[in-house]
């Protein structure tokens, strides 16, 4: 495993990092409650770094860890800065009146307007509705009057002299009734003669 790892240039030793490495390498600090696979893998990897005798690996691990912490801090700062910028953008800023003189020019107050009195108005639809109702009532009354007049009985005068006389119809002659010629009568008359 060590043969496959790339070789790094040695950096000057820092006593603080060595002290930290010694503190972390203490076997009493091993956490036996690591349950997840990712946590177990990172724990074993860090423990293998601590167990090696090469100080370069310790320094590499801690330099990587410090770099990761710095990146996390920078990311947190960027997120906080963006949130502050968004809050500032949300709050509108009032543009003050530009000062052209020592004292600001106050615009004069406008004159008070007279109170507006509401005018009476009529809706066209309401007017049309009323006209339609009135028309229907008139038609109903007219129909009732005509019906009442038709119910009144009035005797019609008898016309003695017809101004337009019709021609009289010619009467047909009366029908002459012919008796039936029965065979029985013929037989009777024949028998009587003989």
PDB file of C-alpha atoms in Angstrom:
ATOM      1  CA  UNK A   1       0.000   0.000   0.000  1.00  0.00           C
ATOM      2  CA  UNK A   2       2.812   2.393   0.810  1.00  0.00           C
ATOM      3  CA  UNK A   3       4.539   1.573  -2.460  1.00  0.00           C
ATOM      4  CA  UNK A   4       1.495   2.662  -4.470  1.00  0.00           C
ATOM      5  CA  UNK A   5       1.116   5.998  -2.646  1.00  0.00           C
ATOM      6  CA  UNK A   6       2.743   8.990  -4.394  1.00  0.00           C
ATOM      7  CA  UNK A   7       5.847  10.463  -2.834  1.00  0.00           C
ATOM      8  CA  UNK A   8       5.544  13.940  -1.375  1.00  0.00           C
ATOM      9  CA  UNK A   9       8.206  16.454  -0.579  1.00  0.00           C
ATOM     10  CA  UNK A  10       8.974  16.841   3.076  1.00  0.00           C
ATOM     11  CA  UNK A  11       7.836  20.006   4.777  1.00  0.00           C
ATOM     12  CA  UNK A  12       9.341  21.565   7.870  1.00  0.00           C
ATOM     13  CA  UNK A  13       7.994  19.869  10.969  1.00  0.00           C
ATOM     14  CA  UNK A  14       5.497  21.676  13.082  1.00  0.00           C
ATOM     15  CA  UNK A  15       5.495  20.731  16.743  1.00  0.00           C
ATOM     16  CA  UNK A  16       1.815  21.507  17.144  1.00  0.00           C
ATOM     17  CA  UNK A  17       0.804  19.061  14.434  1.00  0.00           C
ATOM     18  CA  UNK A  18       2.997  16.377  16.002  1.00  0.00           C
ATOM     19  CA  UNK A  19       1.387  16.949  19.385  1.00  0.00           C
ATOM     20  CA  UNK A  20      -2.049  16.665  17.806  1.00  0.00           C
ATOM     21  CA  UNK A  21      -1.028  13.461  16.069  1.00  0.00           C
ATOM     22  CA  UNK A  22       0.161  11.972  19.347  1.00  0.00           C
ATOM     23  CA  UNK A  23      -3.098  12.908  21.032  1.00  0.00           C
ATOM     24  CA  UNK A  24      -5.188  11.357  18.253  1.00  0.00           C
ATOM     25  CA  UNK A  25      -3.044   8.241  18.070  1.00  0.00           C
ATOM     26  CA  UNK A  26      -3.817   7.386  21.658  1.00  0.00           C
ATOM     27  CA  UNK A  27      -5.631   4.040  21.732  1.00  0.00           C
ATOM     28  CA  UNK A  28      -7.961   5.201  24.485  1.00  0.00           C
ATOM     29  CA  UNK A  29      -9.557   7.697  22.092  1.00  0.00           C
ATOM     30  CA  UNK A  30     -10.708   4.991  19.655  1.00  0.00           C
ATOM     31  CA  UNK A  31     -14.476   5.208  19.322  1.00  0.00           C
ATOM     32  CA  UNK A  32     -16.047   1.758  19.399  1.00  0.00           C
ATOM     33  CA  UNK A  33     -19.537   3.082  18.524  1.00  0.00           C
ATOM     34  CA  UNK A  34     -18.876   3.610  14.789  1.00  0.00           C
ATOM     35  CA  UNK A  35     -21.796   1.908  13.062  1.00  0.00           C
ATOM     36  CA  UNK A  36     -22.055   3.192   9.480  1.00  0.00           C
ATOM     37  CA  UNK A  37     -19.783   1.890   6.705  1.00  0.00           C
ATOM     38  CA  UNK A  38     -18.620   5.357   5.694  1.00  0.00           C
ATOM     39  CA  UNK A  39     -17.734   6.247   9.275  1.00  0.00           C
ATOM     40  CA  UNK A  40     -15.915   2.922   9.738  1.00  0.00           C
ATOM     41  CA  UNK A  41     -13.918   3.401   6.524  1.00  0.00           C
ATOM     42  CA  UNK A  42     -12.849   6.953   7.448  1.00  0.00           C
ATOM     43  CA  UNK A  43     -12.018   5.808  10.981  1.00  0.00           C
ATOM     44  CA  UNK A  44      -9.806   2.924   9.754  1.00  0.00           C
ATOM     45  CA  UNK A  45      -8.138   5.155   7.196  1.00  0.00           C
ATOM     46  CA  UNK A  46      -7.287   7.767   9.820  1.00  0.00           C
ATOM     47  CA  UNK A  47      -6.130   5.029  12.221  1.00  0.00           C
ATOM     48  CA  UNK A  48      -3.822   3.566   9.555  1.00  0.00           C
ATOM     49  CA  UNK A  49      -2.373   7.028   9.036  1.00  0.00           C
ATOM     50  CA  UNK A  50      -1.737   7.348  12.764  1.00  0.00           C
ATOM     51  CA  UNK A  51      -0.174   3.897  13.094  1.00  0.00           C
ATOM     52  CA  UNK A  52       2.456   4.484  10.399  1.00  0.00           C
ATOM     53  CA  UNK A  53       5.898   5.550  11.470  1.00  0.00           C
ATOM     54  CA  UNK A  54       6.339   8.051   8.660  1.00  0.00           C
ATOM     55  CA  UNK A  55       5.836  11.596   9.799  1.00  0.00           C
ATOM     56  CA  UNK A  56       5.100  12.634   6.215  1.00  0.00           C
ATOM     57  CA  UNK A  57       1.825  10.734   6.263  1.00  0.00           C
ATOM     58  CA  UNK A  58       0.812  12.413   9.518  1.00  0.00           C
ATOM     59  CA  UNK A  59       1.650  15.804   8.120  1.00  0.00           C
ATOM     60  CA  UNK A  60      -0.177  15.030   4.871  1.00  0.00           C
ATOM     61  CA  UNK A  61      -3.291  13.911   6.714  1.00  0.00           C
ATOM     62  CA  UNK A  62      -3.354  16.985   8.950  1.00  0.00           C
ATOM     63  CA  UNK A  63      -2.574  19.347   6.125  1.00  0.00           C
ATOM     64  CA  UNK A  64      -5.454  17.830   4.148  1.00  0.00           C
ATOM     65  CA  UNK A  65      -7.694  18.081   7.177  1.00  0.00           C
ATOM     66  CA  UNK A  66      -6.752  21.713   7.781  1.00  0.00           C
ATOM     67  CA  UNK A  67      -7.294  22.510   4.124  1.00  0.00           C
ATOM     68  CA  UNK A  68     -10.720  20.895   4.275  1.00  0.00           C
ATOM     69  CA  UNK A  69     -11.618  22.923   7.371  1.00  0.00           C
ATOM     70  CA  UNK A  70     -10.466  26.113   5.654  1.00  0.00           C
ATOM     71  CA  UNK A  71     -12.590  25.296   2.614  1.00  0.00           C
ATOM     72  CA  UNK A  72     -15.593  24.626   4.837  1.00  0.00           C
ATOM     73  CA  UNK A  73     -15.084  27.982   6.572  1.00  0.00           C
ATOM     74  CA  UNK A  74     -14.771  29.755   3.233  1.00  0.00           C
ATOM     75  CA  UNK A  75     -17.933  28.062   1.976  1.00  0.00           C
ATOM     76  CA  UNK A  76     -19.808  29.039   5.159  1.00  0.00           C
ATOM     77  CA  UNK A  77     -18.603  32.644   4.731  1.00  0.00           C
ATOM     78  CA  UNK A  78     -19.748  32.703   1.109  1.00  0.00           C
ATOM     79  CA  UNK A  79     -23.183  31.334   2.026  1.00  0.00           C
ATOM     80  CA  UNK A  80     -23.524  33.890   4.847  1.00  0.00           C
ATOM     81  CA  UNK A  81     -22.433  36.707   2.516  1.00  0.00           C
ATOM     82  CA  UNK A  82     -24.987  35.631  -0.110  1.00  0.00           C
ATOM     83  CA  UNK A  83     -27.765  35.513   2.512  1.00  0.00           C
ATOM     84  CA  UNK A  84     -26.854  39.013   3.712  1.00  0.00           C
ATOM     85  CA  UNK A  85     -26.826  40.298   0.125  1.00  0.00           C
ATOM     86  CA  UNK A  86     -30.268  38.758  -0.500  1.00  0.00           C
ATOM     87  CA  UNK A  87     -31.633  40.373   2.674  1.00  0.00           C
ATOM     88  CA  UNK A  88     -30.231  43.756   1.634  1.00  0.00           C
ATOM     89  CA  UNK A  89     -31.724  43.355  -1.835  1.00  0.00           C
ATOM     90  CA  UNK A  90     -35.130  42.539  -0.296  1.00  0.00           C
ATOM     91  CA  UNK A  91     -35.263  45.748   1.795  1.00  0.00           C
ATOM     92  CA  UNK A  92     -35.894  48.729  -0.539  1.00  0.00           C
ATOM     93  CA  UNK A  93     -33.789  51.845  -0.043  1.00  0.00           C
ATOM     94  CA  UNK A  94     -35.431  55.248  -0.132  1.00  0.00           C
ATOM     95  CA  UNK A  95     -33.704  57.796  -2.346  1.00  0.00           C
ATOM     96  CA  UNK A  96     -33.365  61.020  -0.320  1.00  0.00           C
ATOM     97  CA  UNK A  97     -34.220  64.448  -1.718  1.00  0.00           C
ATOM     98  CA  UNK A  98     -31.051  65.920  -3.302  1.00  0.00           C
ATOM     99  CA  UNK A  99     -29.755  68.836  -1.250  1.00  0.00           C
ATOM    100  CA  UNK A 100     -29.029  71.738  -3.596  1.00  0.00           C
ATOM    101  CA  UNK A 101     -28.808  74.278  -0.762  1.00  0.00           C
ATOM    102  CA  UNK A 102     -27.902  74.232   2.899  1.00  0.00           C
ATOM    103  CA  UNK A 103     -31.534  73.757   3.850  1.00  0.00           C
ATOM    104  CA  UNK A 104     -33.794  71.338   2.005  1.00  0.00           C
ATOM    105  CA  UNK A 105     -36.485  72.919  -0.111  1.00  0.00           C
ATOM    106  CA  UNK A 106     -39.845  71.867   1.274  1.00  0.00           C
ATOM    107  CA  UNK A 107     -42.502  71.717  -1.428  1.00  0.00           C
ATOM    108  CA  UNK A 108     -45.655  73.704  -0.598  1.00  0.00           C
ATOM    109  CA  UNK A 109     -48.699  71.828   0.570  1.00  0.00           C
ATOM    110  CA  UNK A 110     -51.397  71.484  -2.065  1.00  0.00           C
ATOM    111  CA  UNK A 111     -54.668  73.332  -1.576  1.00  0.00           C
ATOM    112  CA  UNK A 112     -57.508  71.445   0.023  1.00  0.00           C
ATOM    113  CA  UNK A 113     -60.020  70.130  -2.467  1.00  0.00           C
ATOM    114  CA  UNK A 114     -63.727  70.546  -1.965  1.00  0.00           C
ATOM    115  CA  UNK A 115     -65.708  67.586  -0.784  1.00  0.00           C
ATOM    116  CA  UNK A 116     -67.229  65.656  -3.639  1.00  0.00           C
ATOM    117  CA  UNK A 117     -70.993  65.244  -3.451  1.00  0.00           C
ATOM    118  CA  UNK A 118     -72.204  62.036  -5.028  1.00  0.00           C
ATOM    119  CA  UNK A 119     -74.593  62.493  -7.940  1.00  0.00           C
ATOM    120  CA  UNK A 120     -77.703  60.396  -8.270  1.00  0.00           C
ATOM    121  CA  UNK A 121     -77.370  58.016 -11.176  1.00  0.00           C
ATOM    122  CA  UNK A 122     -79.658  55.433 -12.678  1.00  0.00           C
ATOM    123  CA  UNK A 123     -78.592  52.232 -14.277  1.00  0.00           C
ATOM    124  CA  UNK A 124     -79.767  51.701 -17.844  1.00  0.00           C
ATOM    125  CA  UNK A 125     -80.488  48.060 -17.132  1.00  0.00           C
ATOM    126  CA  UNK A 126     -82.722  49.065 -14.203  1.00  0.00           C
ATOM    127  CA  UNK A 127     -84.588  51.570 -16.404  1.00  0.00           C
ATOM    128  CA  UNK A 128     -85.116  48.929 -19.102  1.00  0.00           C
ATOM    129  CA  UNK A 129     -86.358  46.485 -16.466  1.00  0.00           C
ATOM    130  CA  UNK A 130     -88.891  48.993 -15.140  1.00  0.00           C
ATOM    131  CA  UNK A 131     -90.093  49.792 -18.679  1.00  0.00           C
ATOM    132  CA  UNK A 132     -90.528  46.087 -19.420  1.00  0.00           C
ATOM    133  CA  UNK A 133     -92.515  45.584 -16.200  1.00  0.00           C
ATOM    134  CA  UNK A 134     -94.748  48.578 -17.043  1.00  0.00           C
ATOM    135  CA  UNK A 135     -95.343  47.271 -20.582  1.00  0.00           C
ATOM    136  CA  UNK A 136     -96.331  43.839 -19.268  1.00  0.00           C
ATOM    137  CA  UNK A 137     -98.727  45.377 -16.727  1.00  0.00           C
ATOM    138  CA  UNK A 138    -100.361  47.509 -19.463  1.00  0.00           C
ATOM    139  CA  UNK A 139    -100.785  44.491 -21.735  1.00  0.00           C
ATOM    140  CA  UNK A 140    -102.303  42.477 -18.896  1.00  0.00           C
ATOM    141  CA  UNK A 141    -104.780  45.256 -18.013  1.00  0.00           C
ATOM    142  CA  UNK A 142    -105.748  45.699 -21.675  1.00  0.00           C
ATOM    143  CA  UNK A 143    -106.383  41.945 -22.069  1.00  0.00           C
ATOM    144  CA  UNK A 144    -108.511  41.934 -18.892  1.00  0.00           C
ATOM    145  CA  UNK A 145    -110.577  44.911 -20.146  1.00  0.00           C
ATOM    146  CA  UNK A 146    -111.184  43.296 -23.534  1.00  0.00           C
ATOM    147  CA  UNK A 147    -112.184  40.034 -21.864  1.00  0.00           C
ATOM    148  CA  UNK A 148    -114.635  41.870 -19.562  1.00  0.00           C
ATOM    149  CA  UNK A 149    -116.192  43.719 -22.515  1.00  0.00           C
ATOM    150  CA  UNK A 150    -116.655  40.484 -24.424  1.00  0.00           C
ATOM    151  CA  UNK A 151    -118.476  38.941 -21.473  1.00  0.00           C
ATOM    152  CA  UNK A 152    -121.131  41.713 -21.463  1.00  0.00           C
ATOM    153  CA  UNK A 153    -124.238  40.495 -23.384  1.00  0.00           C
ATOM    154  CA  UNK A 154    -125.705  42.966 -25.818  1.00  0.00           C
ATOM    155  CA  UNK A 155    -128.896  42.252 -27.828  1.00  0.00           C
ATOM    156  CA  UNK A 156    -128.377  42.639 -31.547  1.00  0.00           C
ATOM    157  CA  UNK A 157    -131.143  44.485 -33.509  1.00  0.00           C
ATOM    158  CA  UNK A 158    -133.250  42.472 -35.969  1.00  0.00           C
ATOM    159  CA  UNK A 159    -132.820  43.691 -39.507  1.00  0.00           C
ATOM    160  CA  UNK A 160    -136.250  43.989 -41.210  1.00  0.00           C
ATOM    161  CA  UNK A 161    -134.849  45.380 -44.390  1.00  0.00           C
ATOM    162  CA  UNK A 162    -131.863  43.582 -45.716  1.00  0.00           C
ATOM    163  CA  UNK A 163    -129.631  46.003 -47.599  1.00  0.00           C
ATOM    164  CA  UNK A 164    -128.060  43.144 -49.562  1.00  0.00           C
ATOM    165  CA  UNK A 165    -130.855  40.661 -50.397  1.00  0.00           C
ATOM    166  CA  UNK A 166    -129.833  37.181 -51.442  1.00  0.00           C
ATOM    167  CA  UNK A 167    -131.622  35.481 -54.353  1.00  0.00           C
ATOM    168  CA  UNK A 168    -134.249  32.974 -53.275  1.00  0.00           C
ATOM    169  CA  UNK A 169    -133.470  29.339 -53.918  1.00  0.00           C
ATOM    170  CA  UNK A 170    -135.758  27.492 -56.289  1.00  0.00           C
ATOM    171  CA  UNK A 171    -137.742  24.696 -54.644  1.00  0.00           C
ATOM    172  CA  UNK A 172    -137.601  21.181 -56.009  1.00  0.00           C
ATOM    173  CA  UNK A 173    -140.842  19.379 -56.827  1.00  0.00           C
ATOM    174  CA  UNK A 174    -142.223  16.985 -54.260  1.00  0.00           C
ATOM    175  CA  UNK A 175    -141.156  13.390 -54.593  1.00  0.00           C
ATOM    176  CA  UNK A 176    -143.827  11.018 -55.809  1.00  0.00           C
ATOM    177  CA  UNK A 177    -143.842   7.766 -53.897  1.00  0.00           C
ATOM    178  CA  UNK A 178    -144.136   4.713 -56.142  1.00  0.00           C
ATOM    179  CA  UNK A 179    -145.456   1.519 -54.719  1.00  0.00           C
ATOM    180  CA  UNK A 180    -143.417  -1.618 -54.820  1.00  0.00           C
ATOM    181  CA  UNK A 181    -144.320  -4.204 -57.483  1.00  0.00           C
ATOM    182  CA  UNK A 182    -144.147  -7.467 -55.570  1.00  0.00           C
ATOM    183  CA  UNK A 183    -144.235 -10.896 -57.243  1.00  0.00           C
ATOM    184  CA  UNK A 184    -146.663 -12.098 -54.635  1.00  0.00           C
ATOM    185  CA  UNK A 185    -149.231  -9.593 -55.892  1.00  0.00           C
ATOM    186  CA  UNK A 186    -148.826 -10.835 -59.477  1.00  0.00           C
ATOM    187  CA  UNK A 187    -149.305 -14.451 -58.395  1.00  0.00           C
ATOM    188  CA  UNK A 188    -152.321 -13.501 -56.414  1.00  0.00           C
ATOM    189  CA  UNK A 189    -153.913 -11.710 -59.347  1.00  0.00           C
ATOM    190  CA  UNK A 190    -153.159 -14.602 -61.691  1.00  0.00           C
ATOM    191  CA  UNK A 191    -154.656 -17.149 -59.310  1.00  0.00           C
ATOM    192  CA  UNK A 192    -157.728 -15.068 -58.857  1.00  0.00           C
ATOM    193  CA  UNK A 193    -158.335 -14.726 -62.600  1.00  0.00           C
ATOM    194  CA  UNK A 194    -157.895 -18.381 -63.238  1.00  0.00           C
TER     195      UNK A 194
END
